[in-house]
Tab-separated table of N, CA and C in Angstrom:
chain	number	residue	atom	x	y	z
H	1	MET	N	166.746	80.609	66.799
H	1	MET	CA	167.468	79.895	67.819
H	1	MET	C	167.921	78.545	67.256
H	2	ASN	N	169.197	78.272	67.360
H	2	ASN	CA	169.776	77.014	66.894
H	2	ASN	C	169.886	76.037	68.058
H	3	THR	N	169.429	74.820	67.810
H	3	THR	CA	169.454	73.780	68.838
H	3	THR	C	170.083	72.523	68.262
H	4	VAL	N	170.918	71.882	69.060
H	4	VAL	CA	171.435	70.569	68.702
H	4	VAL	C	170.942	69.592	69.762
H	5	ILE	N	170.384	68.472	69.295
H	5	ILE	CA	169.946	67.409	70.199
H	5	ILE	C	170.964	66.288	70.110
H	6	LEU	N	171.613	66.025	71.223
H	6	LEU	CA	172.564	64.925	71.314
H	6	LEU	C	171.763	63.703	71.751
H	7	PHE	N	171.365	62.907	70.773
H	7	PHE	CA	170.483	61.772	71.023
H	7	PHE	C	171.321	60.557	71.397
H	8	GLY	N	171.269	60.191	72.681
H	8	GLY	CA	172.160	59.173	73.204
H	8	GLY	C	171.611	57.769	73.292
H	9	SER	N	170.430	57.531	72.761
H	9	SER	CA	169.889	56.174	72.827
H	9	SER	C	170.301	55.360	71.608
H	10	PRO	N	170.580	54.072	71.788
H	10	PRO	CA	170.843	53.227	70.632
H	10	PRO	C	169.555	52.850	69.903
H	11	ARG	N	168.404	53.127	70.537
H	11	ARG	CA	167.104	52.730	69.981
H	11	ARG	C	166.413	53.941	69.335
H	12	LYS	N	166.295	53.916	68.025
H	12	LYS	CA	165.658	55.026	67.311
H	12	LYS	C	164.140	54.983	67.394
H	13	LYS	N	163.586	53.905	67.915
H	13	LYS	CA	162.132	53.796	68.037
H	13	LYS	C	161.727	53.518	69.477
H	14	GLY	N	162.563	53.929	70.422
H	14	GLY	CA	162.287	53.682	71.836
H	14	GLY	C	161.590	54.860	72.500
H	15	ASN	N	161.737	54.934	73.780
H	15	ASN	CA	161.069	55.963	74.569
H	15	ASN	C	161.724	57.334	74.433
H	16	THR	N	163.039	57.368	74.422
H	16	THR	CA	163.753	58.642	74.410
H	16	THR	C	163.460	59.429	73.142
H	17	ILE	N	163.293	58.759	72.020
H	17	ILE	CA	163.030	59.462	70.757
H	17	ILE	C	161.700	60.211	70.816
H	18	GLN	N	160.745	59.687	71.556
H	18	GLN	CA	159.456	60.373	71.668
H	18	GLN	C	159.629	61.760	72.286
H	19	LEU	N	160.406	61.832	73.351
H	19	LEU	CA	160.635	63.127	73.992
H	19	LEU	C	161.465	64.042	73.097
H	20	ALA	N	162.497	63.494	72.462
H	20	ALA	CA	163.359	64.302	71.594
H	20	ALA	C	162.576	64.861	70.405
H	21	GLN	N	161.753	64.030	69.779
H	21	GLN	CA	160.961	64.502	68.639
H	21	GLN	C	159.920	65.529	69.062
H	22	SER	N	159.323	65.339	70.223
H	22	SER	CA	158.361	66.303	70.732
H	22	SER	C	159.015	67.663	70.932
H	23	MET	N	160.200	67.664	71.524
H	23	MET	CA	160.924	68.919	71.720
H	23	MET	C	161.294	69.542	70.377
H	24	MET	N	161.755	68.715	69.441
H	24	MET	CA	162.143	69.211	68.127
H	24	MET	C	160.957	69.881	67.431
H	25	GLU	N	159.802	69.243	67.458
H	25	GLU	CA	158.611	69.804	66.813
H	25	GLU	C	158.203	71.129	67.447
H	26	LEU	N	158.199	71.192	68.764
H	26	LEU	CA	157.819	72.431	69.448
H	26	LEU	C	158.806	73.556	69.161
H	27	LEU	N	160.094	73.243	69.135
H	27	LEU	CA	161.102	74.262	68.823
H	27	LEU	C	160.950	74.768	67.393
H	28	LYS	N	160.681	73.853	66.467
H	28	LYS	CA	160.487	74.261	65.074
H	28	LYS	C	159.252	75.141	64.916
H	29	LYS	N	158.193	74.845	65.663
H	29	LYS	CA	156.988	75.678	65.622
H	29	LYS	C	157.276	77.099	66.090
H	30	LYS	N	158.266	77.235	66.949
H	30	LYS	CA	158.658	78.553	67.457
H	30	LYS	C	159.674	79.230	66.528
H	31	GLY	N	159.940	78.605	65.379
H	31	GLY	CA	160.855	79.184	64.399
H	31	GLY	C	162.308	78.799	64.570
H	32	GLY	N	162.572	77.840	65.431
H	32	GLY	CA	163.950	77.436	65.670
H	32	GLY	C	164.466	76.447	64.639
H	33	HIS	N	165.778	76.389	64.523
H	33	HIS	CA	166.448	75.403	63.674
H	33	HIS	C	166.984	74.316	64.593
H	34	VAL	N	166.621	73.058	64.318
H	34	VAL	CA	166.998	71.950	65.197
H	34	VAL	C	167.729	70.880	64.391
H	35	ARG	N	168.848	70.433	64.946
H	35	ARG	CA	169.614	69.339	64.344
H	35	ARG	C	169.700	68.223	65.378
H	36	MET	N	169.234	67.025	64.997
H	36	MET	CA	169.328	65.876	65.897
H	36	MET	C	170.478	64.988	65.446
H	37	LEU	N	171.376	64.691	66.382
H	37	LEU	CA	172.523	63.830	66.097
H	37	LEU	C	172.312	62.484	66.773
H	38	TYR	N	172.248	61.424	65.972
H	38	TYR	CA	172.100	60.066	66.486
H	38	TYR	C	173.493	59.544	66.834
H	39	LEU	N	173.876	59.725	68.073
H	39	LEU	CA	175.245	59.431	68.492
H	39	LEU	C	175.640	57.984	68.266
H	40	ASN	N	174.696	57.065	68.354
H	40	ASN	CA	175.006	55.651	68.153
H	40	ASN	C	175.477	55.363	66.722
H	41	ASP	N	175.079	56.216	65.783
H	41	ASP	CA	175.471	56.023	64.381
H	41	ASP	C	176.821	56.655	64.055
H	42	LEU	N	177.385	57.376	64.995
H	42	LEU	CA	178.614	58.127	64.733
H	42	LEU	C	179.836	57.413	65.296
H	43	ASN	N	180.973	57.755	64.744
H	43	ASN	CA	182.248	57.225	65.208
H	43	ASN	C	182.833	58.201	66.228
H	44	ILE	N	182.659	57.878	67.506
H	44	ILE	CA	183.152	58.741	68.568
H	44	ILE	C	184.043	57.898	69.473
H	45	ARG	N	185.314	58.249	69.490
H	45	ARG	CA	186.259	57.507	70.329
H	45	ARG	C	186.333	58.130	71.717
H	46	PRO	N	186.755	57.381	72.708
H	46	PRO	CA	186.861	57.941	74.057
H	46	PRO	C	187.987	58.958	74.179
H	47	CYS	N	187.815	59.886	75.105
H	47	CYS	CA	188.852	60.862	75.423
H	47	CYS	C	190.109	60.111	75.870
H	48	GLN	N	191.264	60.597	75.432
H	48	GLN	CA	192.530	59.968	75.789
H	48	GLN	C	193.231	60.685	76.947
H	49	GLY	N	192.630	61.765	77.436
H	49	GLY	CA	193.185	62.477	78.588
H	49	GLY	C	194.525	63.137	78.320
H	50	CYS	N	194.802	63.472	77.078
H	50	CYS	CA	196.096	64.067	76.726
H	50	CYS	C	196.113	65.591	76.926
H	51	TYR	N	194.934	66.193	76.994
H	51	TYR	CA	194.753	67.637	77.206
H	51	TYR	C	195.323	68.517	76.090
H	52	THR	N	195.603	67.939	74.935
H	52	THR	CA	196.047	68.722	73.787
H	52	THR	C	195.005	69.775	73.424
H	53	CYS	N	193.744	69.440	73.630
H	53	CYS	CA	192.633	70.309	73.255
H	53	CYS	C	192.562	71.593	74.065
H	54	LEU	N	193.167	71.627	75.243
H	54	LEU	CA	193.056	72.804	76.094
H	54	LEU	C	193.705	74.040	75.473
H	55	THR	N	194.626	73.833	74.555
H	55	THR	CA	195.309	74.954	73.917
H	55	THR	C	194.377	75.768	73.031
H	56	ASP	N	193.736	75.084	72.078
H	56	ASP	CA	192.881	75.828	71.130
H	56	ASP	C	191.506	75.203	70.916
H	57	GLY	N	191.181	74.186	71.702
H	57	GLY	CA	189.870	73.558	71.582
H	57	GLY	C	189.792	72.473	70.540
H	58	THR	N	190.902	72.152	69.918
H	58	THR	CA	190.917	71.125	68.875
H	58	THR	C	191.449	69.813	69.450
H	59	CYS	N	190.630	68.783	69.316
H	59	CYS	CA	191.030	67.458	69.787
H	59	CYS	C	191.914	66.787	68.735
H	60	ARG	N	192.891	66.043	69.194
H	60	ARG	CA	193.793	65.357	68.255
H	60	ARG	C	193.174	64.115	67.639
H	61	ILE	N	192.055	63.646	68.203
H	61	ILE	CA	191.393	62.452	67.681
H	61	ILE	C	190.564	62.842	66.457
H	62	ASN	N	190.792	62.146	65.366
H	62	ASN	CA	190.082	62.430	64.120
H	62	ASN	C	188.878	61.494	64.007
H	63	ASP	N	187.721	61.982	64.483
H	63	ASP	CA	186.494	61.194	64.414
H	63	ASP	C	185.308	62.156	64.281
H	64	ASP	N	184.089	61.650	64.461
H	64	ASP	CA	182.891	62.471	64.262
H	64	ASP	C	182.679	63.531	65.341
H	65	MET	N	183.461	63.501	66.383
H	65	MET	CA	183.338	64.527	67.420
H	65	MET	C	183.687	65.908	66.861
H	66	ARG	N	184.477	65.946	65.803
H	66	ARG	CA	184.797	67.249	65.184
H	66	ARG	C	183.528	67.935	64.684
H	67	ASP	N	182.639	67.166	64.043
H	67	ASP	CA	181.373	67.745	63.576
H	67	ASP	C	180.449	68.069	64.746
H	68	ILE	N	180.405	67.176	65.732
H	68	ILE	CA	179.568	67.422	66.913
H	68	ILE	C	180.012	68.717	67.587
H	69	ARG	N	181.311	68.891	67.714
H	69	ARG	CA	181.864	70.111	68.320
H	69	ARG	C	181.401	71.343	67.547
H	70	LYS	N	181.464	71.273	66.229
H	70	LYS	CA	181.043	72.392	65.390
H	70	LYS	C	179.561	72.704	65.614
H	71	TYR	N	178.725	71.673	65.652
H	71	TYR	CA	177.281	71.888	65.848
H	71	TYR	C	176.980	72.460	67.236
H	72	ILE	N	177.718	72.017	68.240
H	72	ILE	CA	177.535	72.577	69.585
H	72	ILE	C	177.905	74.055	69.586
H	73	LEU	N	179.032	74.382	68.968
H	73	LEU	CA	179.466	75.783	68.927
H	73	LEU	C	178.469	76.666	68.181
H	74	GLU	N	177.807	76.129	67.166
H	74	GLU	CA	176.834	76.889	66.376
H	74	GLU	C	175.485	77.025	67.081
H	75	SER	N	175.263	76.261	68.132
H	75	SER	CA	173.948	76.199	68.777
H	75	SER	C	173.827	77.165	69.950
H	76	ASP	N	172.580	77.572	70.179
H	76	ASP	CA	172.236	78.356	71.365
H	76	ASP	C	171.799	77.423	72.488
H	77	VAL	N	171.217	76.270	72.098
H	77	VAL	CA	170.673	75.301	73.050
H	77	VAL	C	171.244	73.924	72.725
H	78	ILE	N	171.646	73.212	73.795
H	78	ILE	CA	172.124	71.839	73.661
H	78	ILE	C	171.178	70.954	74.456
H	79	VAL	N	170.575	69.971	73.777
H	79	VAL	CA	169.653	69.040	74.430
H	79	VAL	C	170.367	67.699	74.573
H	80	TYR	N	170.424	67.215	75.783
H	80	TYR	CA	171.036	65.929	76.104
H	80	TYR	C	169.897	64.935	76.313
H	81	ALA	N	169.653	64.072	75.335
H	81	ALA	CA	168.546	63.109	75.395
H	81	ALA	C	169.121	61.711	75.592
H	82	THR	N	168.700	61.052	76.668
H	82	THR	CA	169.315	59.761	76.975
H	82	THR	C	168.395	58.861	77.789
H	83	PRO	N	168.463	57.571	77.516
H	83	PRO	CA	167.892	56.637	78.486
H	83	PRO	C	168.862	56.564	79.670
H	84	ILE	N	168.356	56.201	80.803
H	84	ILE	CA	169.215	56.008	81.972
H	84	ILE	C	169.546	54.525	82.059
H	85	TYR	N	170.838	54.239	81.926
H	85	TYR	CA	171.331	52.871	82.064
H	85	TYR	C	172.253	52.835	83.274
H	86	TRP	N	171.962	51.997	84.224
H	86	TRP	CA	172.783	51.871	85.426
H	86	TRP	C	172.974	53.224	86.102
H	87	PHE	N	171.870	53.974	86.200
H	87	PHE	CA	171.812	55.241	86.932
H	87	PHE	C	172.619	56.364	86.271
H	88	SER	N	172.969	56.200	85.018
H	88	SER	CA	173.833	57.157	84.331
H	88	SER	C	173.330	57.424	82.919
H	89	PRO	N	173.842	58.491	82.303
H	89	PRO	CA	173.556	58.680	80.871
H	89	PRO	C	174.114	57.497	80.087
H	90	SER	N	173.591	57.276	78.904
H	90	SER	CA	174.063	56.179	78.051
H	90	SER	C	175.548	56.352	77.729
H	91	ALA	N	176.184	55.260	77.380
H	91	ALA	CA	177.598	55.300	76.998
H	91	ALA	C	177.811	56.196	75.779
H	92	GLN	N	176.848	56.180	74.857
H	92	GLN	CA	176.967	57.003	73.652
H	92	GLN	C	177.045	58.485	74.019
H	93	LEU	N	176.187	58.913	74.922
H	93	LEU	CA	176.192	60.321	75.335
H	93	LEU	C	177.396	60.629	76.223
H	94	LYS	N	177.767	59.697	77.062
H	94	LYS	CA	178.910	59.919	77.966
H	94	LYS	C	180.201	60.119	77.188
H	95	LEU	N	180.366	59.434	76.063
H	95	LEU	CA	181.549	59.660	75.223
H	95	LEU	C	181.633	61.122	74.796
H	96	VAL	N	180.509	61.671	74.363
H	96	VAL	CA	180.477	63.075	73.938
H	96	VAL	C	180.761	63.990	75.125
H	97	MET	N	180.128	63.703	76.256
H	97	MET	CA	180.333	64.543	77.436
H	97	MET	C	181.804	64.548	77.849
H	98	ASP	N	182.457	63.397	77.832
H	98	ASP	CA	183.875	63.326	78.192
H	98	ASP	C	184.731	64.143	77.226
H	99	ARG	N	184.391	64.110	75.973
H	99	ARG	CA	185.165	64.832	74.959
H	99	ARG	C	184.914	66.342	75.001
H	100	CYS	N	183.920	66.770	75.766
H	100	CYS	CA	183.640	68.202	75.895
H	100	CYS	C	184.706	68.932	76.699
H	101	ILE	N	185.708	68.221	77.191
H	101	ILE	CA	186.856	68.882	77.808
H	101	ILE	C	187.487	69.853	76.812
H	102	ALA	N	187.306	69.587	75.524
H	102	ALA	CA	187.852	70.475	74.479
H	102	ALA	C	187.185	71.851	74.483
H	103	PHE	N	186.067	71.983	75.195
H	103	PHE	CA	185.428	73.298	75.308
H	103	PHE	C	186.003	74.112	76.463
H	104	MET	N	186.996	73.563	77.141
H	104	MET	CA	187.671	74.268	78.232
H	104	MET	C	189.056	74.695	77.770
H	105	ASP	N	189.642	75.663	78.483
H	105	ASP	CA	191.034	75.995	78.211
H	105	ASP	C	191.861	75.663	79.455
H	106	GLY	N	193.133	75.909	79.389
H	106	GLY	CA	194.033	75.554	80.487
H	106	GLY	C	193.754	76.290	81.789
H	107	ASP	N	192.996	77.385	81.718
H	107	ASP	CA	192.641	78.159	82.918
H	107	ASP	C	191.210	77.889	83.370
H	108	ASN	N	190.619	76.810	82.874
H	108	ASN	CA	189.236	76.415	83.186
H	108	ASN	C	188.186	77.424	82.715
H	109	ASN	N	188.504	78.160	81.664
H	109	ASN	CA	187.507	79.017	81.025
H	109	ASN	C	186.753	78.186	79.999
H	110	SER	N	185.471	78.450	79.865
H	110	SER	CA	184.628	77.683	78.946
H	110	SER	C	184.485	78.397	77.609
H	111	ARG	N	184.590	77.624	76.543
H	111	ARG	CA	184.378	78.153	75.190
H	111	ARG	C	182.902	78.130	74.800
H	112	VAL	N	182.048	77.562	75.654
H	112	VAL	CA	180.607	77.474	75.368
H	112	VAL	C	179.782	78.153	76.463
H	113	GLN	N	180.417	78.972	77.236
H	113	GLN	CA	179.744	79.645	78.352
H	113	GLN	C	178.488	80.368	77.886
H	114	GLY	N	177.405	80.212	78.658
H	114	GLY	CA	176.164	80.930	78.389
H	114	GLY	C	175.187	80.208	77.479
H	115	LYS	N	175.615	79.133	76.852
H	115	LYS	CA	174.660	78.353	76.063
H	115	LYS	C	173.675	77.682	77.022
H	116	LYS	N	172.488	77.396	76.520
H	116	LYS	CA	171.464	76.763	77.356
H	116	LYS	C	171.529	75.249	77.198
H	117	ALA	N	171.261	74.551	78.296
H	117	ALA	CA	171.266	73.089	78.284
H	117	ALA	C	169.956	72.559	78.847
H	118	VAL	N	169.477	71.470	78.243
H	118	VAL	CA	168.259	70.790	78.658
H	118	VAL	C	168.557	69.299	78.662
H	119	THR	N	167.971	68.572	79.608
H	119	THR	CA	168.115	67.118	79.605
H	119	THR	C	166.751	66.452	79.471
H	120	LEU	N	166.742	65.378	78.686
H	120	LEU	CA	165.566	64.527	78.511
H	120	LEU	C	166.006	63.114	78.879
H	121	MET	N	165.409	62.557	79.918
H	121	MET	CA	165.825	61.240	80.396
H	121	MET	C	164.635	60.301	80.511
H	122	THR	N	164.844	59.062	80.108
H	122	THR	CA	163.814	58.029	80.225
H	122	THR	C	164.416	56.829	80.941
H	123	TYR	N	163.553	56.142	81.716
H	123	TYR	CA	164.010	54.920	82.375
H	123	TYR	C	162.815	54.088	82.791
H	124	ALA	N	163.026	52.787	82.860
H	124	ALA	CA	161.934	51.843	83.111
H	124	ALA	C	161.498	51.818	84.571
H	125	ASP	N	162.410	52.079	85.469
H	125	ASP	CA	162.106	52.022	86.898
H	125	ASP	C	161.066	53.082	87.268
H	126	ASN	N	160.162	52.746	88.151
H	126	ASN	CA	159.166	53.707	88.622
H	126	ASN	C	159.703	54.611	89.729
H	127	ASN	N	160.850	54.272	90.279
H	127	ASN	CA	161.464	55.055	91.338
H	127	ASN	C	162.120	56.300	90.724
H	128	THR	N	161.621	57.470	91.091
H	128	THR	CA	162.145	58.708	90.493
H	128	THR	C	163.569	59.015	90.932
H	129	ASP	N	164.071	58.365	91.972
H	129	ASP	CA	165.465	58.544	92.373
H	129	ASP	C	166.438	57.909	91.391
H	130	THR	N	165.934	57.095	90.491
H	130	THR	CA	166.788	56.399	89.520
H	130	THR	C	167.614	57.379	88.688
H	131	SER	N	167.082	58.549	88.407
H	131	SER	CA	167.800	59.522	87.572
H	131	SER	C	168.656	60.483	88.387
H	132	LYS	N	168.630	60.368	89.701
H	132	LYS	CA	169.321	61.326	90.571
H	132	LYS	C	170.826	61.419	90.289
H	133	ALA	N	171.488	60.279	90.156
H	133	ALA	CA	172.932	60.288	89.889
H	133	ALA	C	173.229	60.929	88.528
H	134	ALA	N	172.401	60.643	87.528
H	134	ALA	CA	172.596	61.229	86.200
H	134	ALA	C	172.398	62.742	86.250
H	135	VAL	N	171.396	63.188	86.990
H	135	VAL	CA	171.160	64.630	87.125
H	135	VAL	C	172.385	65.302	87.736
H	136	THR	N	172.975	64.666	88.735
H	136	THR	CA	174.188	65.212	89.354
H	136	THR	C	175.326	65.304	88.345
H	137	VAL	N	175.500	64.275	87.525
H	137	VAL	CA	176.534	64.296	86.485
H	137	VAL	C	176.285	65.460	85.529
H	138	PHE	N	175.030	65.633	85.095
H	138	PHE	CA	174.712	66.741	84.193
H	138	PHE	C	174.970	68.090	84.873
H	139	GLU	N	174.503	68.246	86.101
H	139	GLU	CA	174.682	69.527	86.804
H	139	GLU	C	176.157	69.890	86.946
H	140	LYS	N	176.979	68.923	87.300
H	140	LYS	CA	178.412	69.195	87.457
H	140	LYS	C	179.068	69.500	86.109
H	141	THR	N	178.677	68.764	85.077
H	141	THR	CA	179.201	69.008	83.731
H	141	THR	C	178.816	70.405	83.255
H	142	PHE	N	177.545	70.744	83.403
H	142	PHE	CA	177.073	72.060	82.946
H	142	PHE	C	177.694	73.183	83.770
H	143	GLY	N	177.917	72.935	85.060
H	143	GLY	CA	178.565	73.933	85.896
H	143	GLY	C	179.981	74.215	85.429
H	144	LEU	N	180.741	73.165	85.137
H	144	LEU	CA	182.112	73.339	84.667
H	144	LEU	C	182.141	74.062	83.316
H	145	LEU	N	181.227	73.670	82.430
H	145	LEU	CA	181.171	74.292	81.103
H	145	LEU	C	180.485	75.659	81.119
H	146	LYS	N	179.934	76.022	82.270
H	146	LYS	CA	179.209	77.287	82.437
H	146	LYS	C	178.013	77.391	81.490
H	147	LEU	N	177.320	76.256	81.332
H	147	LEU	CA	176.076	76.224	80.572
H	147	LEU	C	174.934	76.592	81.512
H	148	ASP	N	173.914	77.202	80.973
H	148	ASP	CA	172.728	77.564	81.747
H	148	ASP	C	171.750	76.401	81.691
H	149	TYR	N	171.634	75.639	82.793
H	149	TYR	CA	170.773	74.449	82.844
H	149	TYR	C	169.333	74.913	83.016
H	150	ILE	N	168.568	74.857	81.939
H	150	ILE	CA	167.200	75.372	81.919
H	150	ILE	C	166.218	74.411	82.578
H	151	GLY	N	166.396	73.120	82.366
H	151	GLY	CA	165.472	72.171	82.968
H	151	GLY	C	165.601	70.785	82.396
H	152	SER	N	164.713	69.931	82.895
H	152	SER	CA	164.806	68.516	82.576
H	152	SER	C	163.423	67.890	82.545
H	153	ILE	N	163.301	66.874	81.714
H	153	ILE	CA	162.154	65.981	81.792
H	153	ILE	C	162.721	64.607	82.112
H	154	GLU	N	162.256	64.054	83.214
H	154	GLU	CA	162.708	62.746	83.669
H	154	GLU	C	161.497	61.824	83.663
H	155	ALA	N	161.426	60.993	82.654
H	155	ALA	CA	160.268	60.122	82.459
H	155	ALA	C	160.529	58.751	83.085
H	156	ALA	N	159.932	58.534	84.236
H	156	ALA	CA	160.070	57.257	84.947
H	156	ALA	C	159.002	56.279	84.472
H	157	GLY	N	159.235	55.009	84.712
H	157	GLY	CA	158.243	53.980	84.404
H	157	GLY	C	157.997	53.793	82.922
H	158	CYS	N	159.013	54.035	82.123
H	158	CYS	CA	158.856	53.907	80.666
H	158	CYS	C	158.845	52.448	80.252
H	159	THR	N	157.823	52.097	79.537
H	159	THR	CA	157.724	50.772	78.945
H	159	THR	C	157.398	50.953	77.475
H	160	ASP	N	157.680	49.969	76.676
H	160	ASP	CA	157.366	50.058	75.254
H	160	ASP	C	155.866	50.241	75.076
H	161	GLY	N	155.509	51.072	74.130
H	161	GLY	CA	154.106	51.299	73.831
H	161	GLY	C	153.502	52.474	74.579
H	162	LYS	N	154.248	53.078	75.461
H	162	LYS	CA	153.774	54.225	76.223
H	162	LYS	C	153.887	55.484	75.359
H	163	ASN	N	152.890	56.344	75.402
H	163	ASN	CA	152.908	57.581	74.623
H	163	ASN	C	153.490	58.702	75.481
H	164	LEU	N	154.795	58.818	75.478
H	164	LEU	CA	155.464	59.807	76.322
H	164	LEU	C	155.248	61.228	75.827
H	165	ALA	N	155.194	61.409	74.503
H	165	ALA	CA	154.992	62.751	73.953
H	165	ALA	C	153.695	63.346	74.488
H	166	GLN	N	152.660	62.541	74.554
H	166	GLN	CA	151.380	63.017	75.063
H	166	GLN	C	151.423	63.193	76.591
H	167	GLU	N	151.998	62.225	77.287
H	167	GLU	CA	152.048	62.259	78.748
H	167	GLU	C	152.822	63.469	79.277
H	168	TYR	N	153.891	63.851	78.576
H	168	TYR	CA	154.749	64.948	79.031
H	168	TYR	C	154.573	66.222	78.192
H	169	GLN	N	153.481	66.308	77.465
H	169	GLN	CA	153.245	67.426	76.553
H	169	GLN	C	153.287	68.781	77.271
H	170	LYS	N	152.601	68.902	78.391
H	170	LYS	CA	152.572	70.184	79.115
H	170	LYS	C	153.951	70.546	79.647
H	171	ASP	N	154.647	69.559	80.203
H	171	ASP	CA	155.999	69.809	80.718
H	171	ASP	C	156.943	70.218	79.589
H	172	MET	N	156.812	69.557	78.446
H	172	MET	CA	157.674	69.858	77.303
H	172	MET	C	157.396	71.269	76.787
H	173	LYS	N	156.128	71.623	76.691
H	173	LYS	CA	155.768	72.962	76.217
H	173	LYS	C	156.315	74.024	77.153
H	174	ARG	N	156.201	73.798	78.441
H	174	ARG	CA	156.719	74.736	79.448
H	174	ARG	C	158.240	74.870	79.314
H	175	LEU	N	158.913	73.743	79.104
H	175	LEU	CA	160.364	73.744	78.956
H	175	LEU	C	160.786	74.507	77.703
H	176	VAL	N	160.123	74.240	76.595
H	176	VAL	CA	160.426	74.936	75.340
H	176	VAL	C	160.145	76.426	75.457
H	177	ASP	N	159.038	76.787	76.099
H	177	ASP	CA	158.700	78.207	76.285
H	177	ASP	C	159.776	78.920	77.086
H	178	SER	N	160.403	78.226	78.024
H	178	SER	CA	161.461	78.856	78.824
H	178	SER	C	162.748	79.041	78.023
H	179	LEU	N	162.873	78.341	76.909
H	179	LEU	CA	164.046	78.471	76.057
H	179	LEU	C	163.939	79.648	75.083
H	180	VAL	N	162.730	79.933	74.682
H	180	VAL	CA	162.520	80.928	73.619
H	180	VAL	C	162.363	82.312	74.199
């Protein structure tokens, strides 16, 4: 099973990486191939809304999204890992999500239909409603792309120094088991 993790945090040593690495390790133990993309390190320009991509799935913008697109197409599972900033996925991840219009055609058919999607979200607020708007964005995005939304880990109350991999170990194992 091929998995791509779209890592949307600008912090490589923050809370979100703990969940992403935990998932990566569990998937590898199950024999999967996992590629983690640090979106903050990549050159990804915003969608220009020209819809050129609807013809054949190729975006006219020449940036790192071309490689991201290739890795998504090669994957069985797409993991969206993000801190929640202002009740939404990070800007780094949102750029990729906006550019996923290239996975649609002019008749709203999806070029990635049937792939599995998972979300990993972290946020400092203890209020679990904080991720609600982001979950809605993911659900609508996955619905349009016809991705199979397998599940989510929403880690509330994240502060530096917290061991999220250990705290969410059972949930992560259950999520990974549902993928394999």
